[in-house]
mmCIF file of C-alpha atoms in Angstrom:
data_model
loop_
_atom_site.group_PDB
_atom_site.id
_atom_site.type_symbol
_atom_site.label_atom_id
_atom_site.label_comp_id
_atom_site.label_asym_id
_atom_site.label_seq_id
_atom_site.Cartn_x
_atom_site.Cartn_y
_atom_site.Cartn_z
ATOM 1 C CA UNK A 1 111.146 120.271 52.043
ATOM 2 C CA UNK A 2 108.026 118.981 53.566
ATOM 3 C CA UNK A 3 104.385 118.853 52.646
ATOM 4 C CA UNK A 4 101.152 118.126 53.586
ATOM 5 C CA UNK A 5 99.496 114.907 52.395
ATOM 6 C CA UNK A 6 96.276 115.064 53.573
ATOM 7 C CA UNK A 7 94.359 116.126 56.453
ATOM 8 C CA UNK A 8 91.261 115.284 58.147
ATOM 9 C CA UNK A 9 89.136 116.311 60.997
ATOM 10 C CA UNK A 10 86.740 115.249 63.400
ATOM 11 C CA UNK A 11 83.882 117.628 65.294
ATOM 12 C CA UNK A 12 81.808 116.101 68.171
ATOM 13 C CA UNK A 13 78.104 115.392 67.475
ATOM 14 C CA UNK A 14 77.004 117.642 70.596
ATOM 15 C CA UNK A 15 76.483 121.082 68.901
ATOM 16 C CA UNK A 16 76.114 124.224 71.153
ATOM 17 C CA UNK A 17 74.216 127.396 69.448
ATOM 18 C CA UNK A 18 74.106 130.871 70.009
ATOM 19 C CA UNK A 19 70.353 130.174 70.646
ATOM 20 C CA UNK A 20 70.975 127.710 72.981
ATOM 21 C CA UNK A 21 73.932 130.451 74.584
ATOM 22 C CA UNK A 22 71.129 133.246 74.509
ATOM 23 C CA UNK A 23 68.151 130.752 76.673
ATOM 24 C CA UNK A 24 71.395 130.290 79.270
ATOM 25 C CA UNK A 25 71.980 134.372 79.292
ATOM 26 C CA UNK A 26 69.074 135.812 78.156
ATOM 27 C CA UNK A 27 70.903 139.530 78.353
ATOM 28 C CA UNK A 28 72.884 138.222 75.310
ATOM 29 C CA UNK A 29 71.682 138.453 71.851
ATOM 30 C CA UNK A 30 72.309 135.305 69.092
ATOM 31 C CA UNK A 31 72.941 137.366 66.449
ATOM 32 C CA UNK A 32 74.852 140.196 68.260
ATOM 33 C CA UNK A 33 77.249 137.290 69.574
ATOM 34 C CA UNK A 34 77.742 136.388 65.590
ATOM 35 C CA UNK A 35 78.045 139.595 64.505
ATOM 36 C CA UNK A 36 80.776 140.317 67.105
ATOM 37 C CA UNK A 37 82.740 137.242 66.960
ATOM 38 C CA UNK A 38 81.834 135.419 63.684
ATOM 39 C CA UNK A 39 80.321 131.971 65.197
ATOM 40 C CA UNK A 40 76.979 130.809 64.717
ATOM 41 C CA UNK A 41 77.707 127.541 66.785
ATOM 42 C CA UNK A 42 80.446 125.344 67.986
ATOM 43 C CA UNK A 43 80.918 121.140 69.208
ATOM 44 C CA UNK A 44 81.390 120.350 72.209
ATOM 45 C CA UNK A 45 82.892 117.121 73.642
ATOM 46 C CA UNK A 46 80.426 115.223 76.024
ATOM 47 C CA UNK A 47 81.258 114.468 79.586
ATOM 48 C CA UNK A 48 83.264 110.901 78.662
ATOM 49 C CA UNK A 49 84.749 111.956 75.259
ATOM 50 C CA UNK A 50 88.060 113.150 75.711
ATOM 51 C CA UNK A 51 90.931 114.613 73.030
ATOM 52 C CA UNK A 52 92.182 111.024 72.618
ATOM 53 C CA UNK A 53 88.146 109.941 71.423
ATOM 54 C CA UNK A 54 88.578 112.825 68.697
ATOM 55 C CA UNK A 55 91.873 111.998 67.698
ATOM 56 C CA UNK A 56 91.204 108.129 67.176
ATOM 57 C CA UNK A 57 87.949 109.627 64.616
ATOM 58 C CA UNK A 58 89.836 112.221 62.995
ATOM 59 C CA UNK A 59 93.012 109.812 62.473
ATOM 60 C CA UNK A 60 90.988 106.749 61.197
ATOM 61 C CA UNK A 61 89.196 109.082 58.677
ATOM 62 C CA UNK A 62 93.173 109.311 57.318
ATOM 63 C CA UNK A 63 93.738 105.774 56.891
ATOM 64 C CA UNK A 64 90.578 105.338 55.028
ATOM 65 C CA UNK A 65 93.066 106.562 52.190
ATOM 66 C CA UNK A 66 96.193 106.278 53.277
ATOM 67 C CA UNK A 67 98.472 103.074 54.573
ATOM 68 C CA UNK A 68 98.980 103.268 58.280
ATOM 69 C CA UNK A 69 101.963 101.442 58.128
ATOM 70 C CA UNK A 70 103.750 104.194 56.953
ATOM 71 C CA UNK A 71 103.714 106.320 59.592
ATOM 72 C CA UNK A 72 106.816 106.369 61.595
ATOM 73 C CA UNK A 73 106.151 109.413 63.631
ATOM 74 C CA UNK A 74 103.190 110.608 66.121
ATOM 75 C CA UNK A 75 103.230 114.343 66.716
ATOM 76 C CA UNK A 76 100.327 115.353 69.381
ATOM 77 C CA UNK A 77 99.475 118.297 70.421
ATOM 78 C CA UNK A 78 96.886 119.427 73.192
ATOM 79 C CA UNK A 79 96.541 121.460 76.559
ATOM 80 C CA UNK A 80 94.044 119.040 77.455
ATOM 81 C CA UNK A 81 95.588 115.579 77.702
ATOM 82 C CA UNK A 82 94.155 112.531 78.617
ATOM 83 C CA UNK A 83 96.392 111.796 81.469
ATOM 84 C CA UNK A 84 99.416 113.480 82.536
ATOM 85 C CA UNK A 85 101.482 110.358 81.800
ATOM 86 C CA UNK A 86 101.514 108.769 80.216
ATOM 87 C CA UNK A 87 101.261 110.423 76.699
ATOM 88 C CA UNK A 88 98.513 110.605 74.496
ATOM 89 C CA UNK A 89 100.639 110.364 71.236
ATOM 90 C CA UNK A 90 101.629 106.622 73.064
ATOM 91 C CA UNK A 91 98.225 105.521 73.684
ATOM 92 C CA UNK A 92 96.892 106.893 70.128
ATOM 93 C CA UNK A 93 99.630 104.455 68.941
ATOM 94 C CA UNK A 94 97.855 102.078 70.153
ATOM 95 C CA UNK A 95 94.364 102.536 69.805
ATOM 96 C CA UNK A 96 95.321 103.284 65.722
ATOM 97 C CA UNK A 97 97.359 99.905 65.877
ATOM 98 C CA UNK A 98 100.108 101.787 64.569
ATOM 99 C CA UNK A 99 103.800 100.280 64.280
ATOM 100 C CA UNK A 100 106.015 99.976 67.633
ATOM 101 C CA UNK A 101 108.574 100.427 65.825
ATOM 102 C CA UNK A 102 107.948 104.447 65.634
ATOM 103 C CA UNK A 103 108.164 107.372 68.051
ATOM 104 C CA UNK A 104 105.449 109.470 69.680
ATOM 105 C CA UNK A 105 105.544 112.887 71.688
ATOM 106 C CA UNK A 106 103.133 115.246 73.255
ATOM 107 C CA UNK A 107 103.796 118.974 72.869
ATOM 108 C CA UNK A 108 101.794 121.360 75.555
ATOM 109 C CA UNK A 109 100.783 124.063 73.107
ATOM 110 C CA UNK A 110 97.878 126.135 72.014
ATOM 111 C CA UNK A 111 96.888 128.618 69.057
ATOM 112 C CA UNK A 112 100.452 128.171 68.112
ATOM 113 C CA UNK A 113 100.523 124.016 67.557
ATOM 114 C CA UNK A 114 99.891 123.819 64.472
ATOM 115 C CA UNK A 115 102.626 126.115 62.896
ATOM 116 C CA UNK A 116 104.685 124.557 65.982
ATOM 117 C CA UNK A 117 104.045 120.917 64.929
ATOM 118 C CA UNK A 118 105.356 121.582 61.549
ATOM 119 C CA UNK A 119 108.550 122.744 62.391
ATOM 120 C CA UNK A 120 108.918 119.633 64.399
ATOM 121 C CA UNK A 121 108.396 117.522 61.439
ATOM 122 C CA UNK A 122 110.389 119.740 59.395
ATOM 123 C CA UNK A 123 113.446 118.740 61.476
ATOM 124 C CA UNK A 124 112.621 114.704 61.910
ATOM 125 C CA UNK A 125 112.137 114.929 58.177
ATOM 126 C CA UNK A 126 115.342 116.569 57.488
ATOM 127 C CA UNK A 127 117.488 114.749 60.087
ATOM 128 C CA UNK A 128 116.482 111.739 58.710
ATOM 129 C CA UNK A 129 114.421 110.916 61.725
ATOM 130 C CA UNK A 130 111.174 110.328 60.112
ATOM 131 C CA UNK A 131 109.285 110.123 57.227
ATOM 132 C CA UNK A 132 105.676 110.355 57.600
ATOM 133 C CA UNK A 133 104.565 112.081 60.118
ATOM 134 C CA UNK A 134 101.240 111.882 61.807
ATOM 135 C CA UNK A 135 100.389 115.511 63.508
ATOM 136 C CA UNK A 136 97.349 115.593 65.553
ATOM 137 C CA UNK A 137 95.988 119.202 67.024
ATOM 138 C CA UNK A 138 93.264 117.704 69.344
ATOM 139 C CA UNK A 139 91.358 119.909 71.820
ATOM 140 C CA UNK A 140 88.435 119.930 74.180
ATOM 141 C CA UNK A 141 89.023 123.557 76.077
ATOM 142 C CA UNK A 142 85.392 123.132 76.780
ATOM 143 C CA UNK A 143 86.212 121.141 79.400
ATOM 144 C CA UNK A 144 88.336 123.952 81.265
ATOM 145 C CA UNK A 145 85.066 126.596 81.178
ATOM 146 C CA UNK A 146 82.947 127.523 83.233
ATOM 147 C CA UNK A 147 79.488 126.833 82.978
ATOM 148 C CA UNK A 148 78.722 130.448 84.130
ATOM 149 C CA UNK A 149 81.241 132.524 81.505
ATOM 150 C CA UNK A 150 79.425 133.174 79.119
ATOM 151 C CA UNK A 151 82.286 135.065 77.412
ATOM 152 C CA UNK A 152 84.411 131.829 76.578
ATOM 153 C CA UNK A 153 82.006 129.835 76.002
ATOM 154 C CA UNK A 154 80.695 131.499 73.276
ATOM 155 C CA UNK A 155 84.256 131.513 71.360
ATOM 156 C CA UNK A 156 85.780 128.355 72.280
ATOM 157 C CA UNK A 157 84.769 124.873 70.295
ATOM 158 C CA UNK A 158 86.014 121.180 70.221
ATOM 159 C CA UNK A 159 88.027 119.623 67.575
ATOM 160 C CA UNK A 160 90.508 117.753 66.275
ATOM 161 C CA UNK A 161 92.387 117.490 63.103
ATOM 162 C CA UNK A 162 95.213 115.059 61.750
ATOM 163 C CA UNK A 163 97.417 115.757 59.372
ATOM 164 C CA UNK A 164 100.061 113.624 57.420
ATOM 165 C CA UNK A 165 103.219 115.464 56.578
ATOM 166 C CA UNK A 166 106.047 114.011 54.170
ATOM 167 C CA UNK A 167 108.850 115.108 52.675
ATOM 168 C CA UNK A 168 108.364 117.127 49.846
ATOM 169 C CA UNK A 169 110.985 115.973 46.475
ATOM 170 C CA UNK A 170 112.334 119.125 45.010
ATOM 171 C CA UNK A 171 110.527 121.595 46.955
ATOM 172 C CA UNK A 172 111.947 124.724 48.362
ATOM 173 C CA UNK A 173 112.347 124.830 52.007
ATOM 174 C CA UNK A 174 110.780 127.651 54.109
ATOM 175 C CA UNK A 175 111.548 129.314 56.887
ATOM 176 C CA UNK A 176 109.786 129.356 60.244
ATOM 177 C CA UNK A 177 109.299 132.089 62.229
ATOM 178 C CA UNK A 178 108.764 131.153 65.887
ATOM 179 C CA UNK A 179 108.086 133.489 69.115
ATOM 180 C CA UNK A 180 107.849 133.406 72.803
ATOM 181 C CA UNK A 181 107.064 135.946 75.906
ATOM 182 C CA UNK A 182 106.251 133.829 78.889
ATOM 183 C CA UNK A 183 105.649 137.097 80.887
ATOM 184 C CA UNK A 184 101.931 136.930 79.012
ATOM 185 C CA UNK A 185 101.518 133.583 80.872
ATOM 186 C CA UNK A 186 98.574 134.955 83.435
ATOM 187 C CA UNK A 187 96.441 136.079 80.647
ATOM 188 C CA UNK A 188 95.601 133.243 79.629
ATOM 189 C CA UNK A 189 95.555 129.865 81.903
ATOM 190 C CA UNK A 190 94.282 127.085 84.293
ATOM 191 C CA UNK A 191 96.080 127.959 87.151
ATOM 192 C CA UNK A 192 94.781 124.660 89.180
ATOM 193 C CA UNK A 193 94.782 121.001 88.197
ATOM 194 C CA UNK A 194 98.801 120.133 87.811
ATOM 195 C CA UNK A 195 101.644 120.586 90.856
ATOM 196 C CA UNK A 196 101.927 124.146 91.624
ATOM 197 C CA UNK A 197 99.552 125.131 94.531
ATOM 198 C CA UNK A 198 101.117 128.239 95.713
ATOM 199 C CA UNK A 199 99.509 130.747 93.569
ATOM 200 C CA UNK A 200 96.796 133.602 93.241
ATOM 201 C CA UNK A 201 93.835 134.095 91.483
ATOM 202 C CA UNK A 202 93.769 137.408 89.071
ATOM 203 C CA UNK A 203 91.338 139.894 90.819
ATOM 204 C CA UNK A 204 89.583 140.240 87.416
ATOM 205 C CA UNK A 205 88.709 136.456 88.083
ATOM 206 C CA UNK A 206 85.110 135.913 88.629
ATOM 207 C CA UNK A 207 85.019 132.207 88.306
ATOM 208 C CA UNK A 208 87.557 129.234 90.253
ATOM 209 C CA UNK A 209 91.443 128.487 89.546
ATOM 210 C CA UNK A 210 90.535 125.326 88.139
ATOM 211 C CA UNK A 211 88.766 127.058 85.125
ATOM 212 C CA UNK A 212 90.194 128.902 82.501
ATOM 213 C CA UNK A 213 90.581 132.524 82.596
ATOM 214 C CA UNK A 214 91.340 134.585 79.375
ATOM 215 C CA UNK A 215 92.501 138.650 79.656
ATOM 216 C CA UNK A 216 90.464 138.981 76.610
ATOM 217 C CA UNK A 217 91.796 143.112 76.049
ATOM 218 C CA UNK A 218 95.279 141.775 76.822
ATOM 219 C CA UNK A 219 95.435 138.993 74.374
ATOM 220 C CA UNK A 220 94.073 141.394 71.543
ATOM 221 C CA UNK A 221 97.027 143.896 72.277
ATOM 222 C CA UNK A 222 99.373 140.973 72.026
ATOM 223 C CA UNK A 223 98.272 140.019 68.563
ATOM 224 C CA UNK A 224 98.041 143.291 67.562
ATOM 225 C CA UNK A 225 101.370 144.562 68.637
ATOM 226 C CA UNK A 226 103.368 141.576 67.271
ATOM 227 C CA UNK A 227 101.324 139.327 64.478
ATOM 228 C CA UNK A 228 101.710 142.191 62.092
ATOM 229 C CA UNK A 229 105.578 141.832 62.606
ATOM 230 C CA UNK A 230 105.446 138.088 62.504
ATOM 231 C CA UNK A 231 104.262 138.507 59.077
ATOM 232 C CA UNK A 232 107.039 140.649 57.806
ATOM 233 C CA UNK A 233 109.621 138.509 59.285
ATOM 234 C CA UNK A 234 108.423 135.634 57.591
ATOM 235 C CA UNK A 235 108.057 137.181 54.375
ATOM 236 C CA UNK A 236 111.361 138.158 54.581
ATOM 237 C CA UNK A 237 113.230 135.371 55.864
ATOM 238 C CA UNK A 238 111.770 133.871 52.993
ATOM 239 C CA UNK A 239 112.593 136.281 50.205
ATOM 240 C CA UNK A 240 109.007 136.741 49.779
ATOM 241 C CA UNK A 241 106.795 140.092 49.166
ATOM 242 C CA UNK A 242 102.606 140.155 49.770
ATOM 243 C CA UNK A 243 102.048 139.664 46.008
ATOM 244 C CA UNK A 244 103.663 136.335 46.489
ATOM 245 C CA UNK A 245 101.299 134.857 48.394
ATOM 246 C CA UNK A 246 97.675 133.552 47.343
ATOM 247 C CA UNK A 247 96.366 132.708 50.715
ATOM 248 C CA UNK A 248 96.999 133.934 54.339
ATOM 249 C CA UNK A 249 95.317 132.040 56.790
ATOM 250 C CA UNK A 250 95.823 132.387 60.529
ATOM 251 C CA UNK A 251 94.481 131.053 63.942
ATOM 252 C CA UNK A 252 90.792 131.404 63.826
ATOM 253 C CA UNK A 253 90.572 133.356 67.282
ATOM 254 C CA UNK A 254 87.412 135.106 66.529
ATOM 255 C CA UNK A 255 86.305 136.917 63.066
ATOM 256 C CA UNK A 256 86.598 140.761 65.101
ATOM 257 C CA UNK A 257 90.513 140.156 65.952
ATOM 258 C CA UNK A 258 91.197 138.802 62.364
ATOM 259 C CA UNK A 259 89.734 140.990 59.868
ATOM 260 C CA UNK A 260 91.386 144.225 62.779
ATOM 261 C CA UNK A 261 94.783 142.205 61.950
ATOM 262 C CA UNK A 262 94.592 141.695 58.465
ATOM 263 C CA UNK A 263 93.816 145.646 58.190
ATOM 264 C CA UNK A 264 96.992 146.157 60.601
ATOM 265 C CA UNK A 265 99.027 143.927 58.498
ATOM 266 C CA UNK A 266 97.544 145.910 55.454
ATOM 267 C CA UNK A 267 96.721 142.083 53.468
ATOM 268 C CA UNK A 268 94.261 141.954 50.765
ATOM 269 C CA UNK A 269 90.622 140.559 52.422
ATOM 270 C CA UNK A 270 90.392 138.733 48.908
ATOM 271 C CA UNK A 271 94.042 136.550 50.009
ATOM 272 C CA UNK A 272 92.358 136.516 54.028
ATOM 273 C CA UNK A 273 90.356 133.237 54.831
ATOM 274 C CA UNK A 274 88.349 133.537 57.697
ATOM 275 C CA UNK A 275 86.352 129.864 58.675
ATOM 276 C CA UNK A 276 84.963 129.517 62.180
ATOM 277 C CA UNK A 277 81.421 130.461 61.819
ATOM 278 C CA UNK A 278 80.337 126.820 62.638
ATOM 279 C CA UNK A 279 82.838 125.271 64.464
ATOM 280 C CA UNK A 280 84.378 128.776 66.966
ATOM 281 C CA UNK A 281 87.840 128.349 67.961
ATOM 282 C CA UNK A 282 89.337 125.229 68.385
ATOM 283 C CA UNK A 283 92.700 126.543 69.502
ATOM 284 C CA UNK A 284 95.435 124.129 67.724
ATOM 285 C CA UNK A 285 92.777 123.050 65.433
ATOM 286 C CA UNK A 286 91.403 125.939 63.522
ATOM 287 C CA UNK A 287 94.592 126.143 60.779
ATOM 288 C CA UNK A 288 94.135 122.188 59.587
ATOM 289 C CA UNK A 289 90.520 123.036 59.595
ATOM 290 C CA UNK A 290 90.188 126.005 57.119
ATOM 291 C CA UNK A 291 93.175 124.386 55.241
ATOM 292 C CA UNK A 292 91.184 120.994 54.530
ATOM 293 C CA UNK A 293 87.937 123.264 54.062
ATOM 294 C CA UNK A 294 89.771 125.099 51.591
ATOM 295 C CA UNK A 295 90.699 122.179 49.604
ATOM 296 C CA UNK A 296 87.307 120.564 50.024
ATOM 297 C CA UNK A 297 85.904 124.118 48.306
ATOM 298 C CA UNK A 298 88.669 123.724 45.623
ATOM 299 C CA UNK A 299 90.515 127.160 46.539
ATOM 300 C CA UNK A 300 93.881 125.926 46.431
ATOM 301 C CA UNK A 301 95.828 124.655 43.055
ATOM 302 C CA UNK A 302 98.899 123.650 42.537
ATOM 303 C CA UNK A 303 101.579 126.363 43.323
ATOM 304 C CA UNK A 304 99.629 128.406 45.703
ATOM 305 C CA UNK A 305 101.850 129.572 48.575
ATOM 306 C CA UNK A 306 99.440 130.042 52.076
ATOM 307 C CA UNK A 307 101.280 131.977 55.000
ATOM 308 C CA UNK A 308 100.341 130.375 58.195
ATOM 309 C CA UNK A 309 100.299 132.498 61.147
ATOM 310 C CA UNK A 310 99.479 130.675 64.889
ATOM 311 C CA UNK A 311 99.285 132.835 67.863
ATOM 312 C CA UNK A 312 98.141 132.399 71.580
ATOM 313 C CA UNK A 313 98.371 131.380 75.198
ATOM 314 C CA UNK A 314 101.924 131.575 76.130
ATOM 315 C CA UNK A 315 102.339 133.968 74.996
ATOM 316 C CA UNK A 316 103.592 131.654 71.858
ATOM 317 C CA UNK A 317 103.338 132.690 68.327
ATOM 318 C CA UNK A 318 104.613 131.093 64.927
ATOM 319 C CA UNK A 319 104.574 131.729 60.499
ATOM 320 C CA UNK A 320 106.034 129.569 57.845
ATOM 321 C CA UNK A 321 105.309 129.487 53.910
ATOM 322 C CA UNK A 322 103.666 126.144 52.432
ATOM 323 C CA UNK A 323 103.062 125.431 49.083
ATOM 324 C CA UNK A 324 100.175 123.546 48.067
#
């Protein structure tokens, strides 16, 4: 019912290495952080350069190709927004000198976006609503670390991809699957910066409540215990087996959780794409990413069905089929 027209994605020029992470913490190896996590190096949004900055690049490298007066949709998704009103998707109207005769939304999510985003434009599609769809992923989680944590900052990158979805003539429909357990919400947040003032820092803490604070072990089990599930739901909501699919590619978290997930799930490592080594995790980001990086390589042909799996911070987790 839908598909995906083209996509296109913009990195910031400031580059952070694991050299550069190993002069900061000289206890840390370079290569021992790559060989754990499966970066090499990651961008990182300078002081003034917001989500908004990334999303204007990555959207104008679109319309190089593609007639912005057909978009009649802005889809934008980040969990660090330029203000917190108005909207992002509004100004990015704007600033792409878009029609005003079109409607734009932010949507507060992470890993999950992506997969999230479609299923939005899945339904303005097939309510009639809309008709080419602009979906933006744009992130700069940078800007919720610590200086000091070495741990995050050695996983998380800046990014931001756009995406133009339309609707697909006599394609097949799939199914979404789509998940949510809000009692995972400590284990990975900002606890300061919006209204709520009343609260209390984990013990396991070590930097302030305005920075972000991940349960690493906790988030693992999470994935673990319910991505493996996700993926035989979708499969069979779908009427799909394994052998039907030619690609599986997930939310590049880090290369140690993904190739223990893909063994869980028991998928071929030759169907698995795993591409973060020079760009980390870029939370709603990394699934346009390896997807346009897959078509740059020439991977996908015409046919190929790729099961998309986004999971994270919420706890919020979603799959769907698409075929290329």
């Amino acid at each position: 019912m839908i598909k995906i027209s083209k996509i296109e994605y913009y990195l910031p020029e400031l580059v952070l290495t694991n050299e550069d992470l190993e002069k900061e913490f000289p206890e840390w190896s370079s290569e021992r952080i790559e060989e754990k996590i499966g970066i090499t190096q990651r961008h990182i949004s300078a002081d003034n350069e917001t989500v908004l900055d990334l999303a204007v690049q990555s959207s104008e490298k679109l319309f190089e190709n593609y007639d912005r007066n057909k978009i009649d949709f802005i889809l934008f998704c980040t969990q660090s927004p330029e203000y917190f009103l108005p909207t992002t998707a509004c100004i990015l109207q704007d600033k792409l000198g878009l029609r005003k005769n079109i409607g734009a939304i932010d949507f507060n999510l992470g890993c999950s976006g992506f997969v999230y985003g479609l299923a939005f434009a899945k339904g303005l599609i097939a309510t009639g609503i809309a008709k080419s769809i602009l979906l933006v992923t744009s992130e700069t989680y940078t800007k919720h670390l610590n200086p000091k944590d070495k741990a995050n900052r050695s996983i998380f990158g800046d990014a931001s991809a756009s995406t133009i979805i339309e609707k697909a003539e006599n394609a097949k429909g799939y199914e979404f699957c789509l998940g949510t357990d809000g009692s995972g919400a400590e284990n990975l947040i900002v606890k300061k910066g919006a209204f709520k003032t009343d609260f209390e820092l984990n013990p396991n803490n070590e930097f302030g409540a305005e920075d972000l604070y991940m349960n690493g072990p906790e988030i693992f089990n999470f994935t673990i215990e319910n991505i493996p599930g996700l993926i035989k739901e979708t499969l069979a909501v779908n009427n799909l087996t394994m052998d039907d699919i030619d690609h599986f590619v997930f939310h590049q978290a880090n290369s140690f959780m993904l190739n223990y997930l893909r063994k869980k799930a028991k998928i071929p490592a030759e169907k698995f794409y795993i591409d973060m080594a020079k760009t980390g995790n870029t939370v709603s980001a990394t699934i346009p990413i390896a997807l346009k990086n897959m078509m740059d390589k020439g991977m996908l042909k015409a046919g190929d069905k790729i099961l998309m799996a986004g999971f994270g911070v919420g706890y919020s987790w979603g799959a769907t089929i698409l075929e290329i």
